[in-house]
């Protein structure tokens, strides 16, 4: 597995489209719009500290499992085995 633990929004969108097998990603940059931070991250430290939680999947695994889940539900399924 690749070691990536984070991805840009554009990279994540491209990975999701690739895993789904169809669709496109369009990036619309408008210089008149306010600047967005270059890197936004979720902070899971509170969950780790209080609950002992830690992530187990990298970006590639997360995308693959997420697309699998949505595909099953789009086809009328109910759930995936863990």
PDB file of C-alpha atoms in Angstrom:
ATOM      1  CA  UNK A   1       0.000   0.000   0.000  1.00  0.00           C
ATOM      2  CA  UNK A   2       1.143   3.510  -0.617  1.00  0.00           C
ATOM      3  CA  UNK A   3       2.051   5.550   2.462  1.00  0.00           C
ATOM      4  CA  UNK A   4      -0.125   8.604   1.662  1.00  0.00           C
ATOM      5  CA  UNK A   5      -2.117   9.688   4.677  1.00  0.00           C
ATOM      6  CA  UNK A   6      -3.508  12.883   3.168  1.00  0.00           C
ATOM      7  CA  UNK A   7      -4.561  14.234  -0.220  1.00  0.00           C
ATOM      8  CA  UNK A   8      -5.609  17.513  -1.746  1.00  0.00           C
ATOM      9  CA  UNK A   9      -9.281  17.898  -2.613  1.00  0.00           C
ATOM     10  CA  UNK A  10      -8.404  17.731  -6.314  1.00  0.00           C
ATOM     11  CA  UNK A  11      -6.304  14.583  -5.835  1.00  0.00           C
ATOM     12  CA  UNK A  12      -9.067  12.962  -3.798  1.00  0.00           C
ATOM     13  CA  UNK A  13     -11.681  13.826  -6.432  1.00  0.00           C
ATOM     14  CA  UNK A  14      -9.481  12.398  -9.203  1.00  0.00           C
ATOM     15  CA  UNK A  15      -8.885   9.206  -7.208  1.00  0.00           C
ATOM     16  CA  UNK A  16     -12.626   8.800  -6.583  1.00  0.00           C
ATOM     17  CA  UNK A  17     -13.449   9.255 -10.278  1.00  0.00           C
ATOM     18  CA  UNK A  18     -10.737   6.776 -11.258  1.00  0.00           C
ATOM     19  CA  UNK A  19     -11.935   4.207  -8.726  1.00  0.00           C
ATOM     20  CA  UNK A  20     -15.574   4.658  -9.783  1.00  0.00           C
ATOM     21  CA  UNK A  21     -14.544   4.158 -13.409  1.00  0.00           C
ATOM     22  CA  UNK A  22     -16.356   7.103 -14.953  1.00  0.00           C
ATOM     23  CA  UNK A  23     -16.920  10.799 -14.450  1.00  0.00           C
ATOM     24  CA  UNK A  24     -14.730  13.853 -14.665  1.00  0.00           C
ATOM     25  CA  UNK A  25     -13.153  16.396 -12.373  1.00  0.00           C
ATOM     26  CA  UNK A  26     -13.295  20.037 -13.338  1.00  0.00           C
ATOM     27  CA  UNK A  27     -11.253  22.542 -11.368  1.00  0.00           C
ATOM     28  CA  UNK A  28     -12.615  26.052 -11.681  1.00  0.00           C
ATOM     29  CA  UNK A  29     -10.209  28.645 -10.389  1.00  0.00           C
ATOM     30  CA  UNK A  30     -11.583  32.154 -10.157  1.00  0.00           C
ATOM     31  CA  UNK A  31      -9.009  34.783  -9.168  1.00  0.00           C
ATOM     32  CA  UNK A  32     -11.850  37.034  -7.984  1.00  0.00           C
ATOM     33  CA  UNK A  33     -12.786  34.546  -5.251  1.00  0.00           C
ATOM     34  CA  UNK A  34     -11.158  34.591  -1.800  1.00  0.00           C
ATOM     35  CA  UNK A  35      -8.010  32.494  -1.416  1.00  0.00           C
ATOM     36  CA  UNK A  36      -8.518  29.066   0.124  1.00  0.00           C
ATOM     37  CA  UNK A  37      -5.840  27.544   2.329  1.00  0.00           C
ATOM     38  CA  UNK A  38      -3.455  25.307   0.417  1.00  0.00           C
ATOM     39  CA  UNK A  39      -3.743  22.491   2.934  1.00  0.00           C
ATOM     40  CA  UNK A  40      -6.731  21.703   5.136  1.00  0.00           C
ATOM     41  CA  UNK A  41      -6.504  18.745   7.479  1.00  0.00           C
ATOM     42  CA  UNK A  42      -8.821  17.026   9.896  1.00  0.00           C
ATOM     43  CA  UNK A  43      -7.389  16.781  13.387  1.00  0.00           C
ATOM     44  CA  UNK A  44      -8.102  13.376  14.906  1.00  0.00           C
ATOM     45  CA  UNK A  45      -5.948  13.927  17.992  1.00  0.00           C
ATOM     46  CA  UNK A  46      -8.938  14.284  20.334  1.00  0.00           C
ATOM     47  CA  UNK A  47     -10.398  10.969  19.136  1.00  0.00           C
ATOM     48  CA  UNK A  48      -6.986   9.355  19.589  1.00  0.00           C
ATOM     49  CA  UNK A  49      -6.517  10.816  23.060  1.00  0.00           C
ATOM     50  CA  UNK A  50     -10.003  10.270  24.463  1.00  0.00           C
ATOM     51  CA  UNK A  51     -11.107   7.155  22.630  1.00  0.00           C
ATOM     52  CA  UNK A  52      -7.857   5.445  21.741  1.00  0.00           C
ATOM     53  CA  UNK A  53      -8.912   5.649  18.082  1.00  0.00           C
ATOM     54  CA  UNK A  54      -6.430   5.571  15.244  1.00  0.00           C
ATOM     55  CA  UNK A  55      -6.890   5.408  11.517  1.00  0.00           C
ATOM     56  CA  UNK A  56      -5.975   2.179   9.795  1.00  0.00           C
ATOM     57  CA  UNK A  57      -6.372   3.027   6.112  1.00  0.00           C
ATOM     58  CA  UNK A  58      -4.248   5.257   3.900  1.00  0.00           C
ATOM     59  CA  UNK A  59      -5.756   7.395   1.125  1.00  0.00           C
ATOM     60  CA  UNK A  60      -5.780   4.613  -1.477  1.00  0.00           C
ATOM     61  CA  UNK A  61      -7.528   2.141   0.835  1.00  0.00           C
ATOM     62  CA  UNK A  62     -10.013   4.776   1.994  1.00  0.00           C
ATOM     63  CA  UNK A  63     -10.945   5.678  -1.584  1.00  0.00           C
ATOM     64  CA  UNK A  64     -11.288   2.024  -2.591  1.00  0.00           C
ATOM     65  CA  UNK A  65     -13.502   1.107   0.386  1.00  0.00           C
ATOM     66  CA  UNK A  66     -15.608   4.261   0.023  1.00  0.00           C
ATOM     67  CA  UNK A  67     -16.249   3.634  -3.683  1.00  0.00           C
ATOM     68  CA  UNK A  68     -17.053  -0.013  -2.937  1.00  0.00           C
ATOM     69  CA  UNK A  69     -19.604   1.078  -0.312  1.00  0.00           C
ATOM     70  CA  UNK A  70     -21.274   3.602  -2.609  1.00  0.00           C
ATOM     71  CA  UNK A  71     -21.353   1.116  -5.488  1.00  0.00           C
ATOM     72  CA  UNK A  72     -23.062  -1.530  -3.327  1.00  0.00           C
ATOM     73  CA  UNK A  73     -25.654   0.992  -2.129  1.00  0.00           C
ATOM     74  CA  UNK A  74     -26.211   2.422  -5.618  1.00  0.00           C
ATOM     75  CA  UNK A  75     -27.028  -1.097  -6.765  1.00  0.00           C
ATOM     76  CA  UNK A  76     -29.534  -1.588  -3.936  1.00  0.00           C
ATOM     77  CA  UNK A  77     -27.269  -3.501  -1.566  1.00  0.00           C
ATOM     78  CA  UNK A  78     -27.215  -2.974   2.153  1.00  0.00           C
ATOM     79  CA  UNK A  79     -23.701  -3.317   3.496  1.00  0.00           C
ATOM     80  CA  UNK A  80     -20.175  -4.593   2.933  1.00  0.00           C
ATOM     81  CA  UNK A  81     -18.388  -7.057   5.124  1.00  0.00           C
ATOM     82  CA  UNK A  82     -15.830  -5.387   7.350  1.00  0.00           C
TER      83      UNK A  82
END
